[in-house]
Short mmCIF file of C-alpha atoms in Angstrom, two decimals:
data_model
loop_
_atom_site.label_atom_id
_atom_site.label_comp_id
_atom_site.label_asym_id
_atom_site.label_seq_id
_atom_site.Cartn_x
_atom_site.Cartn_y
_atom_site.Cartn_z
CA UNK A 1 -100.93 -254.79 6.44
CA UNK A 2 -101.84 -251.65 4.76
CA UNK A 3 -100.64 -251.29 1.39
CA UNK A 4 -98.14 -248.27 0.02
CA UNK A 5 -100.78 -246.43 -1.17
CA UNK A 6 -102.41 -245.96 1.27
CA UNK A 7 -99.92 -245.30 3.54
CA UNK A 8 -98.59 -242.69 1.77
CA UNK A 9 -102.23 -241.13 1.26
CA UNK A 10 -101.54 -241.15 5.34
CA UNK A 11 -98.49 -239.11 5.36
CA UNK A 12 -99.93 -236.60 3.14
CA UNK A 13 -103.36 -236.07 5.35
CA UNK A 14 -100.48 -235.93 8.04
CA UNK A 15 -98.59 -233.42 6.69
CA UNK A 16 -101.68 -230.93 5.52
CA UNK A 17 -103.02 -231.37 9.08
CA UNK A 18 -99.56 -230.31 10.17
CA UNK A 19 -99.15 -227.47 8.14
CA UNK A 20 -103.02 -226.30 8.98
CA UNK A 21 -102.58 -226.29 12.84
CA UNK A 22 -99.29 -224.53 12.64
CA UNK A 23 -100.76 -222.05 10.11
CA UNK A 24 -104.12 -221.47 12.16
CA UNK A 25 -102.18 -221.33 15.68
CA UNK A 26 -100.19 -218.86 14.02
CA UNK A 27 -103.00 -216.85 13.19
CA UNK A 28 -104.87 -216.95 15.98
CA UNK A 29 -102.33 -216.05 18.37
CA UNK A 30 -103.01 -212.22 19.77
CA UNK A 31 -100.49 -209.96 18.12
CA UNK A 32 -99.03 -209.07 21.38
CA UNK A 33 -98.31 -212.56 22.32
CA UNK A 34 -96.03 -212.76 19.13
CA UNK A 35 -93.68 -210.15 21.00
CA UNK A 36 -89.97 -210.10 18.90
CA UNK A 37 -91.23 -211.74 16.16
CA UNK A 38 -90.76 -209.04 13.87
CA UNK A 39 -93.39 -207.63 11.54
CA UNK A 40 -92.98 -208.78 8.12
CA UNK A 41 -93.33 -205.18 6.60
CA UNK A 42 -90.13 -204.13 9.00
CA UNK A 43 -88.15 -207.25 7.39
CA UNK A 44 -87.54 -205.21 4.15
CA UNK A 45 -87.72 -201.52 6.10
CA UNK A 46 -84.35 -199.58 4.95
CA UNK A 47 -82.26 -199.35 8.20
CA UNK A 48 -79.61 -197.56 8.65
CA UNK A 49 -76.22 -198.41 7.72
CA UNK A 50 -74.12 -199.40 10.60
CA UNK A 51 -71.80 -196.87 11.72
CA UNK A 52 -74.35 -194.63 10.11
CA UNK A 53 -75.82 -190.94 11.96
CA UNK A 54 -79.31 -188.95 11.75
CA UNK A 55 -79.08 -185.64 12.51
CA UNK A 56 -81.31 -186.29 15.82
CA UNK A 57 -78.38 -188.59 16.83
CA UNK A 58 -76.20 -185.99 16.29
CA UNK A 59 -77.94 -183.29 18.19
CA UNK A 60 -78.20 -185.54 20.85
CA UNK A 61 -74.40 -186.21 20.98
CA UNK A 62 -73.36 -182.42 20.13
CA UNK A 63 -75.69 -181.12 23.30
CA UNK A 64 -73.45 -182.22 26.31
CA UNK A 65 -70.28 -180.25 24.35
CA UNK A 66 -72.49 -176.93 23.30
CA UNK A 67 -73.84 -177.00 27.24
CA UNK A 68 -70.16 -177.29 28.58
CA UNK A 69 -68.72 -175.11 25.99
CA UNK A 70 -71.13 -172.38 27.34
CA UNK A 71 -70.00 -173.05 30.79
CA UNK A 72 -66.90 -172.40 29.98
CA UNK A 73 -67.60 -169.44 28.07
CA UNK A 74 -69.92 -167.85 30.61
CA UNK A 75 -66.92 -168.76 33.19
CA UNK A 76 -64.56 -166.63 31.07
CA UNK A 77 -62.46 -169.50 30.03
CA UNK A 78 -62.54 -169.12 26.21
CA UNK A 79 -59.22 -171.16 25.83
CA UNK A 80 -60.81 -174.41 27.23
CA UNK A 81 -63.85 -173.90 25.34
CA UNK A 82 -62.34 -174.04 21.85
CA UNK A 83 -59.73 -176.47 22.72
CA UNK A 84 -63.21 -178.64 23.94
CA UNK A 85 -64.98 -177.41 20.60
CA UNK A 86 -62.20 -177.82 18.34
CA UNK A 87 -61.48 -181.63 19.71
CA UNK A 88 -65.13 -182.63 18.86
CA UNK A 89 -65.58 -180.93 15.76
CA UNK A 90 -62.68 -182.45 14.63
CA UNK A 91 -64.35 -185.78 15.60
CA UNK A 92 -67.22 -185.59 14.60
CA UNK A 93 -67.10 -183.21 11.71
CA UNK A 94 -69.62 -181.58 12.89
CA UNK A 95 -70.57 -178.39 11.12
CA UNK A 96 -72.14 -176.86 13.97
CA UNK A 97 -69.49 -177.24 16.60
CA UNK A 98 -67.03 -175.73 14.23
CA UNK A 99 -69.07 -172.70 13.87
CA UNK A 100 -69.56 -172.77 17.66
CA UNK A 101 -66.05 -172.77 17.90
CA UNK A 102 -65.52 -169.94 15.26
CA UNK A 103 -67.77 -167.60 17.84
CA UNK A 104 -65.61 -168.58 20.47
CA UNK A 105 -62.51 -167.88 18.97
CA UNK A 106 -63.95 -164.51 17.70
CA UNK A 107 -65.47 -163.34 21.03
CA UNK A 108 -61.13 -164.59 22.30
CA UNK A 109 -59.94 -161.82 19.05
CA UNK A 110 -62.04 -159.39 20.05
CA UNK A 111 -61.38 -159.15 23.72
CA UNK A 112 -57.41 -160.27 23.37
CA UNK A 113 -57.32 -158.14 20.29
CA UNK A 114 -55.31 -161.20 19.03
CA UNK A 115 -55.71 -161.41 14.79
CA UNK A 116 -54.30 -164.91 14.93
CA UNK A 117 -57.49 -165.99 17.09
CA UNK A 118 -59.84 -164.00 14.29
CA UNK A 119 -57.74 -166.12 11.98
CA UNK A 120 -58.73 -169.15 13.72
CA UNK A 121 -62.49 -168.60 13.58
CA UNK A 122 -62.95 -167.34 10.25
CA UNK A 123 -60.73 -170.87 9.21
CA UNK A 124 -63.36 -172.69 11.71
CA UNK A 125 -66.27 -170.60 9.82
CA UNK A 126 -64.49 -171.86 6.19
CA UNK A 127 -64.39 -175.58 7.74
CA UNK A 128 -68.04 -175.26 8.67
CA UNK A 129 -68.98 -174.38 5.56
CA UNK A 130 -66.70 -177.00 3.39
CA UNK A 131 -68.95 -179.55 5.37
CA UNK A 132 -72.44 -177.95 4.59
CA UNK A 133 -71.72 -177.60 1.15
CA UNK A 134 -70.63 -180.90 1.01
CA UNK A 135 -73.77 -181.98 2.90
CA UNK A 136 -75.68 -181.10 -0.21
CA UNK A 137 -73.33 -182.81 -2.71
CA UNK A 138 -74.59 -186.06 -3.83
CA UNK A 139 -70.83 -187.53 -2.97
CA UNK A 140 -72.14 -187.44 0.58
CA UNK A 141 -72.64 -190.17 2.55
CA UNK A 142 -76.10 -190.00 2.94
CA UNK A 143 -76.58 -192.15 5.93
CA UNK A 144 -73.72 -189.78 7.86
CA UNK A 145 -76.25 -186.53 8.23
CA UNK A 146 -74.78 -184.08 11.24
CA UNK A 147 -77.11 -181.54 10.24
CA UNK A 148 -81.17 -181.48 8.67
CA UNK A 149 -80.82 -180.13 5.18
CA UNK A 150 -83.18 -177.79 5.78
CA UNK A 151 -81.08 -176.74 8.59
CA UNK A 152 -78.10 -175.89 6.31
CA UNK A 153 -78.91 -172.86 4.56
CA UNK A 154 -79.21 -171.00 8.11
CA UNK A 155 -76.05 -172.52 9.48
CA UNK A 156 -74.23 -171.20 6.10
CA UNK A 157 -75.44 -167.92 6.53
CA UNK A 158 -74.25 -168.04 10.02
CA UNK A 159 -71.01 -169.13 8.91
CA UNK A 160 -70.94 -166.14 5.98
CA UNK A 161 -71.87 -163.84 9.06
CA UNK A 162 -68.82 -164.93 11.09
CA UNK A 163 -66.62 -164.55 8.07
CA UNK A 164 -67.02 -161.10 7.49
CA UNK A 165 -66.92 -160.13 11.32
CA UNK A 166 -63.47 -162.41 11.42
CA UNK A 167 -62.80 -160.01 8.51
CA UNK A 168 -63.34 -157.00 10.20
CA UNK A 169 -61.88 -157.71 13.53
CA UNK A 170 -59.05 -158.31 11.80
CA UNK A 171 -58.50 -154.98 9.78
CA UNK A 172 -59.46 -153.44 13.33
CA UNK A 173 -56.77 -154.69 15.13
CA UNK A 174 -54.15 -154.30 12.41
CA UNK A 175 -55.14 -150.70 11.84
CA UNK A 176 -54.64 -150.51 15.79
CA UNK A 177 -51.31 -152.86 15.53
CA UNK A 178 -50.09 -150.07 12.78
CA UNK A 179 -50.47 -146.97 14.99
CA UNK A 180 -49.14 -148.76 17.57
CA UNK A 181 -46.18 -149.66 15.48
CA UNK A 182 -45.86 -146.10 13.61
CA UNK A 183 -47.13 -143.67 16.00
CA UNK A 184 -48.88 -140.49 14.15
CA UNK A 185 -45.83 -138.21 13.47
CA UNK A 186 -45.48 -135.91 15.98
CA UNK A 187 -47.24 -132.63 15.21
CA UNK A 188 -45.42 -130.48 13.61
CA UNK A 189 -43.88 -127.77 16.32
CA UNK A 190 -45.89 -124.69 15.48
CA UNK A 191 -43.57 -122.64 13.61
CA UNK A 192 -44.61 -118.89 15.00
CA UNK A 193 -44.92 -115.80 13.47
CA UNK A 194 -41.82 -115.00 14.70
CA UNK A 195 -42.29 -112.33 16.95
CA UNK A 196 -40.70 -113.94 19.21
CA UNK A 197 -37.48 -113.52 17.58
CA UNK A 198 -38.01 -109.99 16.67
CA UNK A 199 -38.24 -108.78 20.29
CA UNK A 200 -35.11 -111.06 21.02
CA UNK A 201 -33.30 -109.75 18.42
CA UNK A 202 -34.14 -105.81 19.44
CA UNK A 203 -32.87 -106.55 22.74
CA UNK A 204 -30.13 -108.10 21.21
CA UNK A 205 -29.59 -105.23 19.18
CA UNK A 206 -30.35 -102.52 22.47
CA UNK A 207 -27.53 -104.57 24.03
CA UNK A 208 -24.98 -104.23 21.23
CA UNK A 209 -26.18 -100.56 20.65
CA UNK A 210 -25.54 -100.26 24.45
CA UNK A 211 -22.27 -102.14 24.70
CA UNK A 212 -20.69 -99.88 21.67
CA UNK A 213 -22.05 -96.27 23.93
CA UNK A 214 -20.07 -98.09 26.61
CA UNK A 215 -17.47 -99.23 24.71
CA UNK A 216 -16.91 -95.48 23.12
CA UNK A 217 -16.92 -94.26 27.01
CA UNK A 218 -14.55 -96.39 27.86
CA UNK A 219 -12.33 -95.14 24.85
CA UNK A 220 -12.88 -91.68 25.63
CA UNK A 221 -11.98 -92.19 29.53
CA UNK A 222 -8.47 -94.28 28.14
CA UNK A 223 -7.78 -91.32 25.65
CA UNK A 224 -8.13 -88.61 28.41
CA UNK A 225 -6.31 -90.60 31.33
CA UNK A 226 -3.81 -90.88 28.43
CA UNK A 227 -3.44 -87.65 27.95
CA UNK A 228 -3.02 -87.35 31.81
CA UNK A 229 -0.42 -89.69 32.26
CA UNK A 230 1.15 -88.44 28.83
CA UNK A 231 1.91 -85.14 30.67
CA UNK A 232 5.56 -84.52 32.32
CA UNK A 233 3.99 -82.86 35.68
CA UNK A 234 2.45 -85.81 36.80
CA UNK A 235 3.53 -88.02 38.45
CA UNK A 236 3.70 -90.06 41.40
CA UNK A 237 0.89 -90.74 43.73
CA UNK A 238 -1.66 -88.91 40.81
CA UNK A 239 0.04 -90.63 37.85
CA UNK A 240 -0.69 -94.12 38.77
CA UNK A 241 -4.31 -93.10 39.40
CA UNK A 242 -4.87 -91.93 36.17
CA UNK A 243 -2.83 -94.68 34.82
CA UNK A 244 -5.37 -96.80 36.27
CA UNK A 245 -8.63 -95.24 35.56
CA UNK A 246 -6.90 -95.57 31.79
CA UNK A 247 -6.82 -98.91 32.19
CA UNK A 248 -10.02 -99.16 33.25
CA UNK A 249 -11.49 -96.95 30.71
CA UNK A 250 -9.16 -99.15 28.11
CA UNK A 251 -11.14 -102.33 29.00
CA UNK A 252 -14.82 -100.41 29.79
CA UNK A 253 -14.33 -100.31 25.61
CA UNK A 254 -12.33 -103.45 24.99
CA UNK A 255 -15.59 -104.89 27.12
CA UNK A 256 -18.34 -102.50 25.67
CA UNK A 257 -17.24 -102.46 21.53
CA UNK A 258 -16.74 -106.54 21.62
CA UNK A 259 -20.44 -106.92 23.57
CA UNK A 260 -21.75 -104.05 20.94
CA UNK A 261 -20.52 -105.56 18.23
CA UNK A 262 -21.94 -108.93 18.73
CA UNK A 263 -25.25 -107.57 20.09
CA UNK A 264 -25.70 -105.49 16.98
CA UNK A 265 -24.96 -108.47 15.09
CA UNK A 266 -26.79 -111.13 16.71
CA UNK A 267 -30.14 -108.88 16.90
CA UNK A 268 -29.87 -107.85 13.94
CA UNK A 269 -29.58 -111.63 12.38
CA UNK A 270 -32.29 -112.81 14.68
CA UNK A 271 -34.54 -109.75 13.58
CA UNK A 272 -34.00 -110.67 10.16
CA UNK A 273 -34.94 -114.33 10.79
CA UNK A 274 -37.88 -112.89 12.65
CA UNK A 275 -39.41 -110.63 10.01
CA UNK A 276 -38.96 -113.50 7.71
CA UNK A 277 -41.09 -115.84 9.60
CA UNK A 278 -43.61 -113.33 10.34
CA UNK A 279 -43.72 -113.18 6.39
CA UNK A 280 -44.30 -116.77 5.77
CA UNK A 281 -46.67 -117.21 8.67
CA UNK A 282 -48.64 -114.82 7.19
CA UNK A 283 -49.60 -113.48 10.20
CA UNK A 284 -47.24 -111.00 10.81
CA UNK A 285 -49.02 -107.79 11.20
CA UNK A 286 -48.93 -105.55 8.46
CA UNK A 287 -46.22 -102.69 9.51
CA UNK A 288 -45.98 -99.74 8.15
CA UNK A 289 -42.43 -99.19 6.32
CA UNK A 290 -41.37 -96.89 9.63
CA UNK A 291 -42.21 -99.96 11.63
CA UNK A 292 -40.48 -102.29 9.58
CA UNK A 293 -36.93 -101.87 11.34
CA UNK A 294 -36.39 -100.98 14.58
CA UNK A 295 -34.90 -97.22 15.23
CA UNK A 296 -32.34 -96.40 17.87
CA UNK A 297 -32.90 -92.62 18.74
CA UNK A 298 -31.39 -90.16 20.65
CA UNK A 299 -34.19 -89.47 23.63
CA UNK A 300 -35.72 -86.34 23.91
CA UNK A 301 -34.39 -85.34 27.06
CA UNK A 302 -30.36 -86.00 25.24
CA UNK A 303 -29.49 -87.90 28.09
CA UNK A 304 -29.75 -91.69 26.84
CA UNK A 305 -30.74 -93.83 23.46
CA UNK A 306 -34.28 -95.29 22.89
CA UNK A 307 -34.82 -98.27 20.78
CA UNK A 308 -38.70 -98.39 19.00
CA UNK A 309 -40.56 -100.71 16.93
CA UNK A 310 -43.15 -102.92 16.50
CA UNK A 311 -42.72 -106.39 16.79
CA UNK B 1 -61.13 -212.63 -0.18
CA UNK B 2 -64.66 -212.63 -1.08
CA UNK B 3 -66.30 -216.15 -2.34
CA UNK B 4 -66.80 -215.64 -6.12
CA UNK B 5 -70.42 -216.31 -7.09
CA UNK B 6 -71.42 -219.47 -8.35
CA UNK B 7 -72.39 -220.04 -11.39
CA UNK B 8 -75.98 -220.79 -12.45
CA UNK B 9 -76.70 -224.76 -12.95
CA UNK B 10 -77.61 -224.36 -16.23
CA UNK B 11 -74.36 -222.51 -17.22
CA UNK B 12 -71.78 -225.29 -15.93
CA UNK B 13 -72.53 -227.26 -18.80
CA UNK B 14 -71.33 -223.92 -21.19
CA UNK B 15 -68.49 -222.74 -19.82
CA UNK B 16 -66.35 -221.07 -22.77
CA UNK B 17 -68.88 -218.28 -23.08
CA UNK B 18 -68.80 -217.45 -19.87
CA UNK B 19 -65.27 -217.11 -19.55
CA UNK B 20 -64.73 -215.44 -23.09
CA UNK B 21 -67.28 -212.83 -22.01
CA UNK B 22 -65.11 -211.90 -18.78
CA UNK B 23 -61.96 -212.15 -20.11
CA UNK B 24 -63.75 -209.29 -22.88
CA UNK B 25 -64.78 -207.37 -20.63
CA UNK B 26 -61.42 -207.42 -18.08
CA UNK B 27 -59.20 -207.14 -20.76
CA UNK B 28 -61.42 -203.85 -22.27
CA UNK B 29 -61.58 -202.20 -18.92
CA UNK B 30 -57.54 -202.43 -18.35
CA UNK B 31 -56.93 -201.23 -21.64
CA UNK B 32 -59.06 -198.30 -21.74
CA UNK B 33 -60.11 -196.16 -18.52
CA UNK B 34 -62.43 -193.73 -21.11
CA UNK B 35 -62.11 -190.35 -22.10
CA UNK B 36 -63.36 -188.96 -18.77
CA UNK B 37 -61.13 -190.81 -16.62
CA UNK B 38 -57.80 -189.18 -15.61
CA UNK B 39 -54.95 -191.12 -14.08
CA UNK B 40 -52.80 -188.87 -13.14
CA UNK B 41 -49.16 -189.33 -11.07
CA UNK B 42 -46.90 -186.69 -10.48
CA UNK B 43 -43.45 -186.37 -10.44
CA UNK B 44 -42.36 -185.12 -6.70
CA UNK B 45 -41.30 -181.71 -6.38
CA UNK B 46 -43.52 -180.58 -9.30
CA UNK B 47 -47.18 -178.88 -9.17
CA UNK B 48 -50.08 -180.27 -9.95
CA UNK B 49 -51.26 -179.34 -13.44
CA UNK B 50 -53.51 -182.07 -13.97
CA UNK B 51 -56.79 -181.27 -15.33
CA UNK B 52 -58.62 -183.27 -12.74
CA UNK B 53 -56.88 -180.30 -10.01
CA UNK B 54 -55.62 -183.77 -8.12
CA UNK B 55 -52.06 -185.03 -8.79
CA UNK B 56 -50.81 -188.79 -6.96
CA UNK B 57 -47.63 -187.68 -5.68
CA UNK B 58 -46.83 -191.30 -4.50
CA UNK B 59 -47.58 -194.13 -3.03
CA UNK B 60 -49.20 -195.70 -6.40
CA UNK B 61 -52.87 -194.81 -6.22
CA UNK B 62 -54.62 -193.78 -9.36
CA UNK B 63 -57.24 -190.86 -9.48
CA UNK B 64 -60.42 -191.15 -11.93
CA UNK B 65 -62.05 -187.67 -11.88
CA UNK B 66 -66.14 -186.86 -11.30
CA UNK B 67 -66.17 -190.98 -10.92
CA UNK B 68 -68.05 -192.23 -7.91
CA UNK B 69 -67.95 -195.73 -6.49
CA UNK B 70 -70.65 -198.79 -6.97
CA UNK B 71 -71.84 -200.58 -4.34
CA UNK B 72 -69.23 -203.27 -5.43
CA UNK B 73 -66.68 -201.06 -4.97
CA UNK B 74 -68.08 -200.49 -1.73
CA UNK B 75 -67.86 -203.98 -0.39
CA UNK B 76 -64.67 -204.64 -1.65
CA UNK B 77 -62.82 -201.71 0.65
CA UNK B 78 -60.98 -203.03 3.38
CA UNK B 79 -59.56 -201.44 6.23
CA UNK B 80 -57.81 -204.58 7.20
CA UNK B 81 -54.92 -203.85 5.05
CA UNK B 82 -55.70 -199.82 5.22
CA UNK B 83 -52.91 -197.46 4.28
CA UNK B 84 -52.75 -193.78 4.74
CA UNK B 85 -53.52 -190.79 3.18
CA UNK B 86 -51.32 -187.42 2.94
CA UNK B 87 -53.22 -184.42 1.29
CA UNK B 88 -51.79 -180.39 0.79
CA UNK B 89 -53.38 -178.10 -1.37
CA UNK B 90 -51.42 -175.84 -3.15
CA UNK B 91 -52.37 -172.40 -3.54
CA UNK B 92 -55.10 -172.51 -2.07
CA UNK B 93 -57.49 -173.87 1.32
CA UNK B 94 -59.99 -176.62 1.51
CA UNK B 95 -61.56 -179.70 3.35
CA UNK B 96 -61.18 -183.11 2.59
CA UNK B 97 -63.70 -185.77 2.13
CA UNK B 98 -63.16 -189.71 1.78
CA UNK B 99 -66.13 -191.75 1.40
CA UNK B 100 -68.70 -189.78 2.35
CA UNK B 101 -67.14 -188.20 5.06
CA UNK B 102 -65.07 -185.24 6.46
CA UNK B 103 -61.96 -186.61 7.38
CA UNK B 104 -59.96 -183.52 7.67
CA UNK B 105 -59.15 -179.26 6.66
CA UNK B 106 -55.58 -179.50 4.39
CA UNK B 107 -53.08 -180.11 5.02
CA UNK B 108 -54.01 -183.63 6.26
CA UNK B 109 -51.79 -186.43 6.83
CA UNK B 110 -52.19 -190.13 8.58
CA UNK B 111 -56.07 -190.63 7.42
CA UNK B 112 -56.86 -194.07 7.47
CA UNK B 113 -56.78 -195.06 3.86
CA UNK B 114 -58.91 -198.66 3.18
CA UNK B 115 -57.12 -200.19 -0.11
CA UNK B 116 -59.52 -200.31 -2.87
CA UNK B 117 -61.51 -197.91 -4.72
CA UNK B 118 -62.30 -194.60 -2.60
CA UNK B 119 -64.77 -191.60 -2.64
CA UNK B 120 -62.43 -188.78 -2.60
CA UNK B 121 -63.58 -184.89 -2.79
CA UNK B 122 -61.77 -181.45 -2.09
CA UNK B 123 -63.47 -178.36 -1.37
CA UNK B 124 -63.40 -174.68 -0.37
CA UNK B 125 -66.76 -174.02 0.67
CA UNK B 126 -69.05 -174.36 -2.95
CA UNK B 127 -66.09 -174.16 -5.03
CA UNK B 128 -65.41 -178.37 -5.14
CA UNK B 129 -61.23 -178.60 -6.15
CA UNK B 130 -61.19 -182.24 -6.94
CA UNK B 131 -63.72 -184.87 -6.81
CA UNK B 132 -63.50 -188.55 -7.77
CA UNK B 133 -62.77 -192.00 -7.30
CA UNK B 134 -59.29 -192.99 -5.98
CA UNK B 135 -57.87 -196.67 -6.53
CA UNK B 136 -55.50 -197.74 -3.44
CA UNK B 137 -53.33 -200.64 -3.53
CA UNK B 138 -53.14 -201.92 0.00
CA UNK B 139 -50.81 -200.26 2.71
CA UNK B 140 -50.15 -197.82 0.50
CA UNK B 141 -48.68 -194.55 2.14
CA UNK B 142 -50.59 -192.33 -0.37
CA UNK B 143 -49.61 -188.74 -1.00
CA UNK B 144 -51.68 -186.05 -3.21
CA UNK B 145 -51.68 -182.63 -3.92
CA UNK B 146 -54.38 -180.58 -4.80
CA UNK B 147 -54.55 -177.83 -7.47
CA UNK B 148 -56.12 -175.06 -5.06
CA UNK B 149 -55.56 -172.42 -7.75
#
């Protein structure tokens, strides 16, 4: 019977003969026989926070959107696209997809001429650059990265770039909207020199000066057939005819002095306009005070009335 | 609810200290929030003139400004009783951010809100409009407006 000493001195040579094997099989195993036994460095490596993104991750994940996005771009269907951008930028609040769909909605303004869809991207472009800025603020989460951070000055200059072209699409199309909407006033009709008016208003005048000649003819044939009819031996047959060529003279000069009168009148009132014009075109041509007025004379020849001037 | 810690051994046998101590330091933090802190609540139908440039128009949240949250903070948001956040901006345009995140450009309404203390920031591009930490009682229906002026 051994005594209790001893027997515990067993259980201790026991247990340090224990604790040796397991610590020399442990050591002497190959490392690639310890496979999923992880490294004791990697126990206290910082990993990333669940729910967490690097900005490789999020490359990876934006790539199948920016590929179909183009496809739908380079198919013409600009709509889709931004609907498809604007759904996973929203998601993902993803800088880069928001500018991508700020170009989208741009190249849409441009070719629409639509301001609301210039609108749209330069409020994308704004978006994209709340989130970079905010990428740099220390209130960011930072195991949430979308973007490098040496990737975010470039993508806020690209975002400053769409800006200003949102900005000037838009004062294009509005300055386009406006003449649309007001047209140019019509030119002004080009008021002439009025020459037109002055030769109207000579004929005007020729035809008055010619309607009182005929008008005075017609008196003079009333006033002789008067004198005719007026006279006790005739009668009959030759009475009425010279009753009638009286009446006929009578309304030659009713006719003739009425058409005179408003000849004279009217060409003289349109001459008048005329010369006026000519004055305030300036372009009238300088007449000399004989010219200034056109003459009705008696024609050389004393058979008929000639009207002259220059107009 | 989280476990509270456990005491250390040797402090069981001492426990007035201990509890003197907390009740100090709970009873100093209710009473004064500091001179930076602004709680600010709003009357509805009134702007926000708050000097923070956030105003709690209901829904019984209370905003510290250019406060951040500690890790503590941190654990103790929960989503399980999560309310919901309403944010406009008035007079102005800008992107909301809750814990870290962009959750939104204003107007926003519906964001999942965990009850606890929250991460909040406004901003129009470099120009930040309101920044700090926002206290949410849980299920709150929480509505804000934002000085954008």
């Amino acid at each position: 019977m051994s005594s209790p000493g001893r027997a515990g001195q067993r259980r201790a040579s026991a247990t340090l003969a224990l604790a040796l094997a397991l610590g020399v099989g442990v050591a002497t195993v190959p490392v690639s026989a310890r496979a999923g036994v992880t490294p004791a460095p990697l126990l206290f490596k910082k990993t990333k926070k669940s729910g967490g993104l690097t900005p490789e991750e999020a490359a990876e994940r934006r790539a199948p959107v920016q590929q179909q996005g183009q496809q739908m771009v380079s198919a013409g269907e600009l709509t889709a696209a931004t609907i498809l951008y604007d759904g996973a930028a929203q998601n993902e609040g993803d800088p880069v997809l928001f500018l991508d769909a700020a170009d989208v909605y741009l190249a849409m303004a441009k070719e629409e001429r639509e301001i609301s869809s210039a609108e749209t991207a330069k409020m994308r472009a704004q978006t994209a650059q709340d989130v970079l800025y905010f990428h740099l603020d220390s209130a960011s989460d930072p195991d949430y990265r979308l973007v490098a951070t040496e990737d975010v000055s470039g993508l806020l200059a690209r975002a400053s770039a769409l800006i200003d072209d949102a900005d000037a699409t838009i004062a294009e199309i509005e300055a386009e909207q406006d003449a649309v909407v007001a047209p140019e006033a019509a030119p002004k009709r080009k008021q002439g020199n009025g020459r037109g008016l002055r030769i109207a208003g000579a004929g005007f005048i020729g035809l008055g000066v010619a309607g009182l000649g005929l008008g005075a003819a017609g008196m003079a044939i009333g006033r002789i057939n008067q004198k005719r009819v007026d006279d006790p031996a005739v009668y009959g047959t030759e009475f009425d005819e010279f009753d009638a060529k009286g009446r006929r003279g009578n309304l030659l000069a009713g006719v003739g002095l009425a058409v005179g009168g408003v000849g004279l009148v009217l060409g003289v009132t349109l001459l008048v306009i005329g010369k006026r014009r000519g004055k305030n075109a300036g372009s009238a041509p300088q007449e000399s005070p004989s010219d200034e007025e056109a003459s009705v004379m008696l024609l050389p020849t004393g058979r008929g009335l000639a009207l002259t001037g220059r107009f | 609810m989280p476990a509270l810690p456990t005491l250390p051994r040797t402090s069981v046998s001492r426990p007035l200290p201990w509890a003197l101590a907390l009740g100090l330091g709970l009873g100093l933090a209710v009473a004064s929030p500091g001179p930076a802190a602004t709680a600010a609540v709003l009357a509805a139908g009134m702007g926000c003139s708050d000097s923070s440039g956030l105003c709690v128009d209901s829904g019984g949240a209370s905003f510290t400004a250019d406060k951040k949250s500690t890790s503590k903070d941190r654990k103790k948001r929960s989503t399980k009783n999560a309310g919901t956040l309403s944010l406009s901006i008035d007079g102005g345009r800008g992107s909301v951010f809750l814990n870290g995140r962009y959750v939104g450009t204003a107007p926003v309404s519906g964001v999942e809100l965990p009850s606890g203390k929250n991460d909040l920031q406004v901003r129009d591009g470099a120009d930040v409009l309101a920044t700090g930490l926002l206290d949410v009682p849980k299920g709150a229906a929480v509505s804000i407006t934002v000085n954008g002026g």
